[in-house]
Coordinates of C-alpha atoms in Angstrom, one line a residue:
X30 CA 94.5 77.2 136.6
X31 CA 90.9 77.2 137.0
X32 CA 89.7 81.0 137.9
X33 CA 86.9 79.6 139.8
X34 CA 89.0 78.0 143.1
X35 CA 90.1 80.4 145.5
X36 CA 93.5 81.3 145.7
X37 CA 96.1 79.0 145.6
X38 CA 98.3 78.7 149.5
X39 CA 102.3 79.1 149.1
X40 CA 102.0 75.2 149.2
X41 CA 100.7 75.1 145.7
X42 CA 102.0 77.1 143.6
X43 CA 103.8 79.8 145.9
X44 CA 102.7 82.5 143.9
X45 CA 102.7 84.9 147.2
X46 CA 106.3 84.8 147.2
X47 CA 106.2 87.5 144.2
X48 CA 103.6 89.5 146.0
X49 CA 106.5 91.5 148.2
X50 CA 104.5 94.5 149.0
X51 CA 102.4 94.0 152.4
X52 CA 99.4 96.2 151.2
X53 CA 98.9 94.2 148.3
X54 CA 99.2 91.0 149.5
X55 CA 96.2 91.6 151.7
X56 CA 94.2 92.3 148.7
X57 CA 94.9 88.8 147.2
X58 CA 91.8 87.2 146.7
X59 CA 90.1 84.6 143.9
X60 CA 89.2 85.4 140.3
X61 CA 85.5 85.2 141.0
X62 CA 85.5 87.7 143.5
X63 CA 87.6 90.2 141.6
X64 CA 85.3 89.3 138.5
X65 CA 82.2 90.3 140.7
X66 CA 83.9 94.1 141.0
X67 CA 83.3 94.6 137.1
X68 CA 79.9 96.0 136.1
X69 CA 78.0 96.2 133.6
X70 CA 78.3 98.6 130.7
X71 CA 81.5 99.1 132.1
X72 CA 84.8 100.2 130.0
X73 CA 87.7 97.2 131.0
X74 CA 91.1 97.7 130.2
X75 CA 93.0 94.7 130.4
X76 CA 96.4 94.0 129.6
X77 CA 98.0 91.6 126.6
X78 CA 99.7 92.1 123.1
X79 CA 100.1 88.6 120.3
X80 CA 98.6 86.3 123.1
X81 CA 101.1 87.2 125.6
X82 CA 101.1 88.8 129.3
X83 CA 97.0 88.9 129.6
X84 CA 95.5 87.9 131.9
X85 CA 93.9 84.5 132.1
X86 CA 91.5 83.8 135.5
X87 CA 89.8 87.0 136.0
X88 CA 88.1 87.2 132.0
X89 CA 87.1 83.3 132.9
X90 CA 85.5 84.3 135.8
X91 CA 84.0 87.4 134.1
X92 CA 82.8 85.6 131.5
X93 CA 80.6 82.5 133.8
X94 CA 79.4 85.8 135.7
X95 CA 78.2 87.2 132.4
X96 CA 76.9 83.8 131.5
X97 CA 74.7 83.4 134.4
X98 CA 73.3 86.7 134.3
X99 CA 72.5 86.2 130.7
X100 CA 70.7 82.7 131.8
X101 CA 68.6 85.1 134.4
X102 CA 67.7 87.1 131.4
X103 CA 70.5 90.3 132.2
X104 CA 72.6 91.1 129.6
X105 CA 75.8 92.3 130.6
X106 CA 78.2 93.6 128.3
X107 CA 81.6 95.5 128.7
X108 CA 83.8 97.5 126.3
X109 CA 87.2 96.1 126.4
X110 CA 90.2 97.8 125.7
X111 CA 93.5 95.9 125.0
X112 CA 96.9 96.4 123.2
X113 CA 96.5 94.1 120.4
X114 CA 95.6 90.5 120.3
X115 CA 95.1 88.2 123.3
X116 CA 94.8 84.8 124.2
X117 CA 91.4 82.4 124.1
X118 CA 90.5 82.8 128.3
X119 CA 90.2 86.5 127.8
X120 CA 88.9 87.3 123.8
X121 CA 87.5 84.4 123.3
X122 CA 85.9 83.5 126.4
X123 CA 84.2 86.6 126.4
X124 CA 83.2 86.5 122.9
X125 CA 81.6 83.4 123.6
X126 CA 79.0 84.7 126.4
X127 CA 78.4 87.6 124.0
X128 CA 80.2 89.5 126.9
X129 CA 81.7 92.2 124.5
X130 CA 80.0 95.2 123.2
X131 CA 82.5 97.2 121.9
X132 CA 86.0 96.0 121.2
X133 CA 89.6 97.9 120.5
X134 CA 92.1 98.3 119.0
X135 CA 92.8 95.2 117.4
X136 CA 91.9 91.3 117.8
X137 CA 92.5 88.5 115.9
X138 CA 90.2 85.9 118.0
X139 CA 88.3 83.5 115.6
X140 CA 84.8 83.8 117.6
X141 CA 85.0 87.5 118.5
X142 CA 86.1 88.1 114.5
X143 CA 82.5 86.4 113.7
X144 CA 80.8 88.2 115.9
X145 CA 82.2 91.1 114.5
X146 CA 81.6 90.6 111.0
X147 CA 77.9 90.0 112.3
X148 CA 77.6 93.3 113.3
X149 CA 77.3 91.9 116.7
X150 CA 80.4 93.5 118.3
X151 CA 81.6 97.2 117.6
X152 CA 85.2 97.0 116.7
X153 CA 87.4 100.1 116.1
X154 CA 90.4 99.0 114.3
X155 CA 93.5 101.5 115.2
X156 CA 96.9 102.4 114.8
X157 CA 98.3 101.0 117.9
X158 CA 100.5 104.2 118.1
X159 CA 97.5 106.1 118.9
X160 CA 95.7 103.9 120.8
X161 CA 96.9 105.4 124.4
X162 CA 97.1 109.4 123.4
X163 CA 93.4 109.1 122.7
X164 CA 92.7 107.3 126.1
X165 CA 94.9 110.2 127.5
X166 CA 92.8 113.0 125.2
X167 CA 89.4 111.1 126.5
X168 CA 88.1 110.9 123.2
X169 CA 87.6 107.5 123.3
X170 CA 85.6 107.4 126.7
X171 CA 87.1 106.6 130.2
X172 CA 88.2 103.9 131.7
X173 CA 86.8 102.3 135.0
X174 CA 88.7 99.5 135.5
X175 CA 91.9 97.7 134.7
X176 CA 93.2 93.9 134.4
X177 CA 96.5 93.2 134.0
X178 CA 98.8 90.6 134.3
X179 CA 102.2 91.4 135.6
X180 CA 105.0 88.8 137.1
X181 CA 105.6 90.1 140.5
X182 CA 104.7 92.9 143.0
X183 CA 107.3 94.6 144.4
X184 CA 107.3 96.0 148.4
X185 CA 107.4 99.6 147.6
X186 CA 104.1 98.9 145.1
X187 CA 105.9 99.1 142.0
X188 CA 105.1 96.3 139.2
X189 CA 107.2 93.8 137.4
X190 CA 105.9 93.4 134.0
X191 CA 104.9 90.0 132.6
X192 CA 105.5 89.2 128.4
X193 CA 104.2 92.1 127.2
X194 CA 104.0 95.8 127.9
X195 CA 101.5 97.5 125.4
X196 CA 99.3 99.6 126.9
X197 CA 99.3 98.8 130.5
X198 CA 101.0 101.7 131.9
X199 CA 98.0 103.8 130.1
X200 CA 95.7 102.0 131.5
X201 CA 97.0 101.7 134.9
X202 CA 97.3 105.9 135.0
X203 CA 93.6 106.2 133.4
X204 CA 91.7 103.1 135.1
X205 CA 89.6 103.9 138.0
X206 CA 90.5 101.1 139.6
X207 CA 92.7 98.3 138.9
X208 CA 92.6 94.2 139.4
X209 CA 96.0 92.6 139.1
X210 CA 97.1 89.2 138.0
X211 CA 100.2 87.8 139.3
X212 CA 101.2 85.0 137.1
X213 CA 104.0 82.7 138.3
X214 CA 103.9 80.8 135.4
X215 CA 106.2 84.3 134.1
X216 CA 109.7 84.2 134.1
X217 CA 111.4 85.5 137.2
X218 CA 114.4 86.1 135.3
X219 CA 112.2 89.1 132.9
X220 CA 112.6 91.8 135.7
X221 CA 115.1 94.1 134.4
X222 CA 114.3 93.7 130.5
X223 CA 111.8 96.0 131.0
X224 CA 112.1 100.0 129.5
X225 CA 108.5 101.7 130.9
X226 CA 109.1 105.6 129.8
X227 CA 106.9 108.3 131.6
X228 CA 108.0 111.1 129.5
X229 CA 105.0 111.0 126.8
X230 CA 102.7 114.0 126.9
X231 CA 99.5 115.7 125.5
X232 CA 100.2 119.0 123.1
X233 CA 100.9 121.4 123.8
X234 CA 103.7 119.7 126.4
X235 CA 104.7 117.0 124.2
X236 CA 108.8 116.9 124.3
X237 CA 110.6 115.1 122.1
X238 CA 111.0 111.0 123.0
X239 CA 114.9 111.0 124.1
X240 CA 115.6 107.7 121.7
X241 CA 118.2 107.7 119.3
X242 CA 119.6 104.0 119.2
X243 CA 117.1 100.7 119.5
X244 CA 119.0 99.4 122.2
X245 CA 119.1 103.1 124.7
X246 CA 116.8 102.9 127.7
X247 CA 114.8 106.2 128.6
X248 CA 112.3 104.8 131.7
X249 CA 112.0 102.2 134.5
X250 CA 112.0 98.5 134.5
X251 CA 108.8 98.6 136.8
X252 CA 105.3 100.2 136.2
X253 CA 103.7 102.6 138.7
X254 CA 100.2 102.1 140.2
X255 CA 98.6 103.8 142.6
X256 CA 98.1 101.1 145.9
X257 CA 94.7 103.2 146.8
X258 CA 93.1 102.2 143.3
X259 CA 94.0 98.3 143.3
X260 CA 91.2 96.1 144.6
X261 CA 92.0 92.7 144.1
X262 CA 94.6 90.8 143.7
X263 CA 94.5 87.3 142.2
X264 CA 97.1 84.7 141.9
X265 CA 97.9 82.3 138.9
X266 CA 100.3 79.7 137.5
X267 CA 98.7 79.9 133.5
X268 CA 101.0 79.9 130.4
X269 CA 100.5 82.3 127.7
X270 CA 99.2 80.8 124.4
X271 CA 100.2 81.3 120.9
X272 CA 99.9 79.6 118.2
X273 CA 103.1 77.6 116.3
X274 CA 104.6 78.7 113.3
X275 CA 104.1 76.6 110.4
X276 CA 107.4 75.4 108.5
X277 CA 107.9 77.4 105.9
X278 CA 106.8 76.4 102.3
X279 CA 108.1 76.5 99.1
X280 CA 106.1 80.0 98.9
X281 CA 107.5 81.9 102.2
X282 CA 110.7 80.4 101.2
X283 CA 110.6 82.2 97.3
X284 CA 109.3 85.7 99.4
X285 CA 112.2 85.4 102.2
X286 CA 114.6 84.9 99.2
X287 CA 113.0 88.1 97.6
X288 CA 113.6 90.3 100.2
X289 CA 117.3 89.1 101.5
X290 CA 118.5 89.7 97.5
X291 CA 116.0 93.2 97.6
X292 CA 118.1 93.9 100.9
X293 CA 122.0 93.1 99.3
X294 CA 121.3 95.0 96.8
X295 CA 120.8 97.8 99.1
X296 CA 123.8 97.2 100.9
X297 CA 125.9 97.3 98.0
X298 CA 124.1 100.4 95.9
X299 CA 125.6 101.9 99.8
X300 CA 121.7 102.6 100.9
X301 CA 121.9 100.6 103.4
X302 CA 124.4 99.8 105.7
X303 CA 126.1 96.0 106.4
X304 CA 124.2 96.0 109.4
X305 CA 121.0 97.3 108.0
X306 CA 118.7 99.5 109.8
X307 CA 116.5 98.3 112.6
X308 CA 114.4 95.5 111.5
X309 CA 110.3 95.2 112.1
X310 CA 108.4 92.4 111.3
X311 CA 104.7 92.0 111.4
X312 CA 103.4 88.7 112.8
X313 CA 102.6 85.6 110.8
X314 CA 104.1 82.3 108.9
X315 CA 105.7 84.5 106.0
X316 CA 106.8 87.2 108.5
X317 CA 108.8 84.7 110.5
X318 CA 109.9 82.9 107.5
X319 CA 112.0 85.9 106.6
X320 CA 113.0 86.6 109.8
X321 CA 114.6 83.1 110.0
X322 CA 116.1 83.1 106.3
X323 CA 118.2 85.9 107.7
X324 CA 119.8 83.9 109.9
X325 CA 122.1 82.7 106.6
X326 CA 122.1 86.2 104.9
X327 CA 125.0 88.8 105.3
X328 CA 123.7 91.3 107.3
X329 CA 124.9 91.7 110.8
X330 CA 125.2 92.5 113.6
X331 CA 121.5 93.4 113.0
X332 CA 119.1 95.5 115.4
X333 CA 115.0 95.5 115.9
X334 CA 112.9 98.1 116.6
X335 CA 109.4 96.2 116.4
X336 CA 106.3 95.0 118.2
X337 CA 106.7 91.7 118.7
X338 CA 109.3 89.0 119.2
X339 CA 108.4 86.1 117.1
X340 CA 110.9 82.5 116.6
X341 CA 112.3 83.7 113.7
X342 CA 114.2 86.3 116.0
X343 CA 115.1 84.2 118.5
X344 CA 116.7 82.3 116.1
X345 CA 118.7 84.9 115.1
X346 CA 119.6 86.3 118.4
X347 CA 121.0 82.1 118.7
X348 CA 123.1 82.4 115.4
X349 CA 124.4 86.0 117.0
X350 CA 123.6 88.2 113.8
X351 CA 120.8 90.0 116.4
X352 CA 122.8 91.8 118.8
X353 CA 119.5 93.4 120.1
X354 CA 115.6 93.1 119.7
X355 CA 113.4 96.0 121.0
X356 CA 109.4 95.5 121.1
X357 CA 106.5 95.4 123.3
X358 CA 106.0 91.8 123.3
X359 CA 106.6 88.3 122.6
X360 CA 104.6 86.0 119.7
X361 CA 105.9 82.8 120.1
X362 CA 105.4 79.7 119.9
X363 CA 105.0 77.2 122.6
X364 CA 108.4 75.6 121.5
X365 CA 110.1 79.0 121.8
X366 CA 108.5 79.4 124.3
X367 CA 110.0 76.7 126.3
X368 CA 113.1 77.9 124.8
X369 CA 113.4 81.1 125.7
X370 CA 112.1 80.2 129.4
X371 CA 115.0 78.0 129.7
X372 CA 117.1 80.8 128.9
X373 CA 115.5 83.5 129.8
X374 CA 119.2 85.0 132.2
X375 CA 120.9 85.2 128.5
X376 CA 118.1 86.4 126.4
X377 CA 117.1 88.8 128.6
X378 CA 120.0 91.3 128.4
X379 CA 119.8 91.4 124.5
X380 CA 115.8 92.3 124.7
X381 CA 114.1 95.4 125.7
X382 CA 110.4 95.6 126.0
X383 CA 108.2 98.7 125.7
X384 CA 105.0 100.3 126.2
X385 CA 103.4 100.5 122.9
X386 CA 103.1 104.2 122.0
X387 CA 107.2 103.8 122.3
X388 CA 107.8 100.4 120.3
X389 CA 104.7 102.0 117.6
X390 CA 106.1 105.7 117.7
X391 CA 106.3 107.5 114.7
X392 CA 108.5 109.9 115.5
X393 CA 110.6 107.0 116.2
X394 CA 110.6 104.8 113.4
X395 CA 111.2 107.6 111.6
X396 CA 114.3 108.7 113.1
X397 CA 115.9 105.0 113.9
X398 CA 115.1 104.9 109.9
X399 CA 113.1 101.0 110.5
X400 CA 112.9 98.5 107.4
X401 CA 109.4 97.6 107.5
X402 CA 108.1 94.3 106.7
X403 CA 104.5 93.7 106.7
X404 CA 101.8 91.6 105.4
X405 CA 98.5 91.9 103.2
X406 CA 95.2 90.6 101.9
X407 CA 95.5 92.3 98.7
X408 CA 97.8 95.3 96.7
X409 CA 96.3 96.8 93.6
X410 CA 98.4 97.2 90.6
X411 CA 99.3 101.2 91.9
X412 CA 100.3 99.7 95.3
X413 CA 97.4 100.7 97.0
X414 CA 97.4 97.7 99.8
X415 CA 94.5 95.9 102.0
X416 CA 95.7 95.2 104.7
X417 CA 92.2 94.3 107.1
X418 CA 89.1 93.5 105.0
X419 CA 88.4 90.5 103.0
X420 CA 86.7 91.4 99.9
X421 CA 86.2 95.2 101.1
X422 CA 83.9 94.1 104.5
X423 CA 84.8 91.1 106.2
X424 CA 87.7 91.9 109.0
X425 CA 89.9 89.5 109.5
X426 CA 92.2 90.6 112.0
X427 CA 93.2 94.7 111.8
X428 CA 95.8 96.8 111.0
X429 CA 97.6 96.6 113.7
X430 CA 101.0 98.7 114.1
X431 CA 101.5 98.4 110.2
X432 CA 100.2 102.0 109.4
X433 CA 102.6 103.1 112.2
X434 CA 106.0 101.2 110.4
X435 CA 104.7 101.9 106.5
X436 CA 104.3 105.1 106.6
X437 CA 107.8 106.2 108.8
X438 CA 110.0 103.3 108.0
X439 CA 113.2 103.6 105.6
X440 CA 112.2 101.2 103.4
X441 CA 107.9 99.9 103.6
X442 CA 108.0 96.2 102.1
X443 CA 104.4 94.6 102.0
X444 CA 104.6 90.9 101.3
X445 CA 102.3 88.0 100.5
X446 CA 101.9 84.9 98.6
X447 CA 100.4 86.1 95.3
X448 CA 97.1 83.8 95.7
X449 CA 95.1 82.2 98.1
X450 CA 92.1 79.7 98.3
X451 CA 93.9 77.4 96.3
X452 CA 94.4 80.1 93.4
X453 CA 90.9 81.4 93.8
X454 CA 91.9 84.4 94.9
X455 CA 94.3 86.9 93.7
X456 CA 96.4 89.0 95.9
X457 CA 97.4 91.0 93.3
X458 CA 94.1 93.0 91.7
X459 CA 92.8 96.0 89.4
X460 CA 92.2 98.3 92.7
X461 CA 91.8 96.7 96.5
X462 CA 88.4 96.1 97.9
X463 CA 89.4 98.9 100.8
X464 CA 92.5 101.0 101.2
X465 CA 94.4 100.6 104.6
X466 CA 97.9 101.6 102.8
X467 CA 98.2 104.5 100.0
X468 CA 100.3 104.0 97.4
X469 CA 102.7 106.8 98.6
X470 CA 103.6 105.0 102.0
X471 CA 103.9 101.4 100.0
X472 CA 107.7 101.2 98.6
X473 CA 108.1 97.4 97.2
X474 CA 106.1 95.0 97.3
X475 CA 106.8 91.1 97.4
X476 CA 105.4 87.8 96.5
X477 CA 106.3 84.4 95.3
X478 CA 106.2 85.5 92.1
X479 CA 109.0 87.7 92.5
X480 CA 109.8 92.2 93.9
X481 CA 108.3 95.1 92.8
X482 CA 110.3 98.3 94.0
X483 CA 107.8 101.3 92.9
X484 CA 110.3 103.8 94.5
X485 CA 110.5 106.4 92.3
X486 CA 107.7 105.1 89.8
X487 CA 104.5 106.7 88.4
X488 CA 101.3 105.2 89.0
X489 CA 101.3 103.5 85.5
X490 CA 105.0 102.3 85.7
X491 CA 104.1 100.8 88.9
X492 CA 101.2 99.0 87.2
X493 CA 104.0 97.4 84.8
X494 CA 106.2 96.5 87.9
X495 CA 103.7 94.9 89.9
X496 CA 101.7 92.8 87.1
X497 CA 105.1 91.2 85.1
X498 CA 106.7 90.7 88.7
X499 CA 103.8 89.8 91.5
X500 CA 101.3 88.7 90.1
X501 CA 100.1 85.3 89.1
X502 CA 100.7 83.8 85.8
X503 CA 97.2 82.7 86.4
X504 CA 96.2 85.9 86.9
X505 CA 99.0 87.8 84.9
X506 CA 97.2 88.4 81.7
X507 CA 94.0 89.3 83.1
X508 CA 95.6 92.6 84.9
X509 CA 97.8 93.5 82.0
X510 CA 94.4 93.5 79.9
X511 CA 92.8 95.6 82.6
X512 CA 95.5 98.3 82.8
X513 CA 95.9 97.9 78.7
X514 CA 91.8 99.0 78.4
X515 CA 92.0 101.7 81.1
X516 CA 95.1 103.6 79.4
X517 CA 92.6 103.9 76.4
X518 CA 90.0 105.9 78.2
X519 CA 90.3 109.7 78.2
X520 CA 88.7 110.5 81.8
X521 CA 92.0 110.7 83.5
X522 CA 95.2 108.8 82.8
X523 CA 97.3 109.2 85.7
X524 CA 96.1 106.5 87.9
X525 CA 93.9 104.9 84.8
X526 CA 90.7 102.8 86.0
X527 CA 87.7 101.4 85.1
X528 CA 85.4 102.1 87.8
X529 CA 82.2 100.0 86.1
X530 CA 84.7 96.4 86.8
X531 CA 87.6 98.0 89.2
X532 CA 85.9 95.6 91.6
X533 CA 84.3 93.4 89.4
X534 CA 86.6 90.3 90.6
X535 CA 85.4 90.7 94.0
X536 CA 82.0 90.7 92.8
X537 CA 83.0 87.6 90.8
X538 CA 84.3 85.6 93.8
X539 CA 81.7 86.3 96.1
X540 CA 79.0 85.3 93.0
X541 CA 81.0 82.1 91.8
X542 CA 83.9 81.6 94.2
X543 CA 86.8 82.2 92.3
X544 CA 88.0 85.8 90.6
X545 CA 89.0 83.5 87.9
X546 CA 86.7 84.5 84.8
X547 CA 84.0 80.7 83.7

């Protein structure tokens, strides 16, 4: 829908039909005018997690406001505020107009990233576990206004959520004001999956979160706004949009078989139960290519305790070894999309979604006891992992929730084929360009190659571990050399390094292209 026309009649689209509350239907107006509310230098917190439930008309309109003003020689910038990643008519829109000054806590849009690594956006990457306590704590500023998507209004003022949760309740409780988008394009049939739990507090008040199963529900379906502090209302009929999945290759394949043999072994050593522990999954090709390679394995009936709900889940909720998925959002593709629209009445009741500081929480992934499974850029041979900066500077998306899963999981499994750039690049070097992961919260670590579990190893046992069974045969002999030349100094032995070429492969690429040696 084009954010410029003014809003759509009942003939249309019959959006207005979700709008049950009297008070806020009179506040329904187009995505211009709400726009034209936001000024600049303002803080915006808008909603959206993985490219789902942001909104899409008033960010459009925002951004050929900000565009015009630019044109008339006024720069106009906001801070914006999200849960994680969002979709092109909000990041990337705004990007584009140079509309963003300061950006958090995580975004994975491919012009805002290259404004970033210009130094032309501020970006504070976060956990997304603490993203709301400090808006709470007011350490990261305040917030004036909020934009957020939901699926429906209800009369008494209460609000259906749309596909994703993360920090909306936050920022409906802190936001000055507040602009809603009413999408129709949402499923109707998503009322009721919701879980929105008020009990979070500030020390010295904080309770413990009453949570003890993935699949218990501890809030509300609905959120709560204040009617006094919403100021427009626009209507839309605008799809979420991820990106799809690529099929899984010979390489996500090898890693998937990795972790299902790492995970029966568990099972039968009796660490592990038949079911497992909750699942989490970070997002990406690899990611979902284990998720759906567990469709065949032995484990069920499994349970989730995650961020997002990606294909590879849905898949398995289909086959019946998922009896349950909890998480803040969806990341899907456009075909399971369409899928899980179509079904929405049936997947609904197996699916809980949450605000963020729940689905992120460390005090519960710690007690639900989560197997964490999570990407990287690059693991050093003592586990040390990058998990955000390409060759030590360059951001490439953030760290997302993984901090939050690694550190309190069960079991912390960092995976990745074991090159990239066409074998250019090694995933797998003498110490990582920047540390995102320490080696004490990394537990195994999995490539193509084959599974390191450095449980219980020394940092020069998990040298040996890592180089025979990760690394490259390309690559292989290079880091056994390395570690081989840095047992023989006589600084320090524990963690042995050679701090004059510790980086030097880095240095190599970005010099010549490849970390392979002329």
């Amino acid at each position: 829908m084009d954010g410029s026309r003014c809003a759509p009649t009942d003939r249309e689209f019959r959006v207005s039909d979700r709008i049950a509350s009297a008070t806020l239907r009179a506040r329904i107006t187009d995505a211009d005018t709400a726009a034209a509310l936001i000024q600049p230098g303002e803080t915006v917190g808008m909603s959206g997690f993985t490219g789902s439930g942001y909104p899409k008309a008033v960010p459009q309109a925002l951004a050929r406001r900000i565009a015009g003003e630019r044109a008339s020689g006024r720069p106009f910038r906001i801070n914006l505020w999200t849960g994680a990643s969002t979709g092109p008519e909000l990041d990337g829109a705004l990007a584009a107009v140079d509309g963003i000054a300061q950006r958090l806590p995580y975004s994975s849009d491919p012009v805002a990233r290259e404004k970033i690594n210009r130094g032309e956006i501020d970006y504070l990457d976060m956990h997304l576990s603490q993203v709301a306590p400090m808006a709470w704590e007011g350490v990261i500023g305040t917030l004036d206004t909020a934009v957020i998507e939901v699926s429906g209004i209800r009369a008494d003022g209460s609000l259906i959520p749309s596909s994703s949760v993360g920090n909306n309740k936050t920022w409906l409780d802190r936001a000055k004001r507040v602009i809603l988008e009413v999408n129709r394009w949402q499923n109707a049939a998503l009322e009721g999956a919701h879980d929105i739990y008020y009990g979070t507090r500030l020390p010295p008040q904080r309770v413990p979160i009453p949570l003890t199963r993935p699949d218990d529900r501890i809030g509300t379906p609905y959120l709560a706004c204040d009617p006094d502090k919403v100021v427009a209302v626009v209507e839309t009929d605008a799809p979420d949009r991820n990106l799809p999945f690529a099929a899984p290759d010979d390489k996500a394949l090898a890693i998937a078989g990795h972790i299902i043999e790492f995970l029966s072994h568990e099972v039968k050593r009796g660490r592990l139960p038949a079911s497992l522990l909750p699942i989490q999954s970070g997002v990406g090709n690899i990611a979902n290519a284990v998720l759906s390679g567990l469709v065949d394995a032995p484990f069920e009936p499994m349970t989730a305790f995650t961020e997002v709900i990606q294909d590879g889940m849905l898949d398995l909720l289909d086959a019946g070894k998922l009896r349950m998925a909890s998480a803040t959002a969806f990341s899907l593709s456009p075909a399971a999309a369409d899928r899980l629209n179509a079904n929405m009445a049936s997947y609904a009741s197996r699916m809980i979604l949450r605000p963020q500081e729940i689905s992120n929480h460390p005090e519960l992934v710690r007690r639900l006891g989560c197997i964490a499974m999570n990407g990287l850029i690059e693991a050093d041979i003592y586990g040390n992992v990058n998990s955000t900066l390409v060759m030590g500077s360059r951001i490439q998306n953030g760290i997302g929730g993984s901090g939050d899963f690694a550190r309190n999981g069960y079991v912390s499994i960092f995976m990745t084929p074991s090159t990239a750039k066409d074998g250019r690049i090694s995933a797998i070097v003498p110490q990582v360009s920047h540390v995102d992961h320490i080696m004490q919260d990394v537990q195994v670590i999995v490539t193509e190659q084959g599974l390191a579990d450095l449980r219980g190893l020394s940092p020069r046992q998990r040298a040996s571990v890592v180089i025979e069974r990760c690394a490259h045969p390309s690559y292989r002999p290079l880091l056994a050399d390395y570690a081989a030349r840095a047992k023989g100094g006589s600084y320090g032995l524990h963690a042995p390094s050679l701090p004059g070429e510790a980086l030097s492969w880095h240095q190599r690429f970005m010099e010549t292209g490849t970390m392979l040696p002329a």
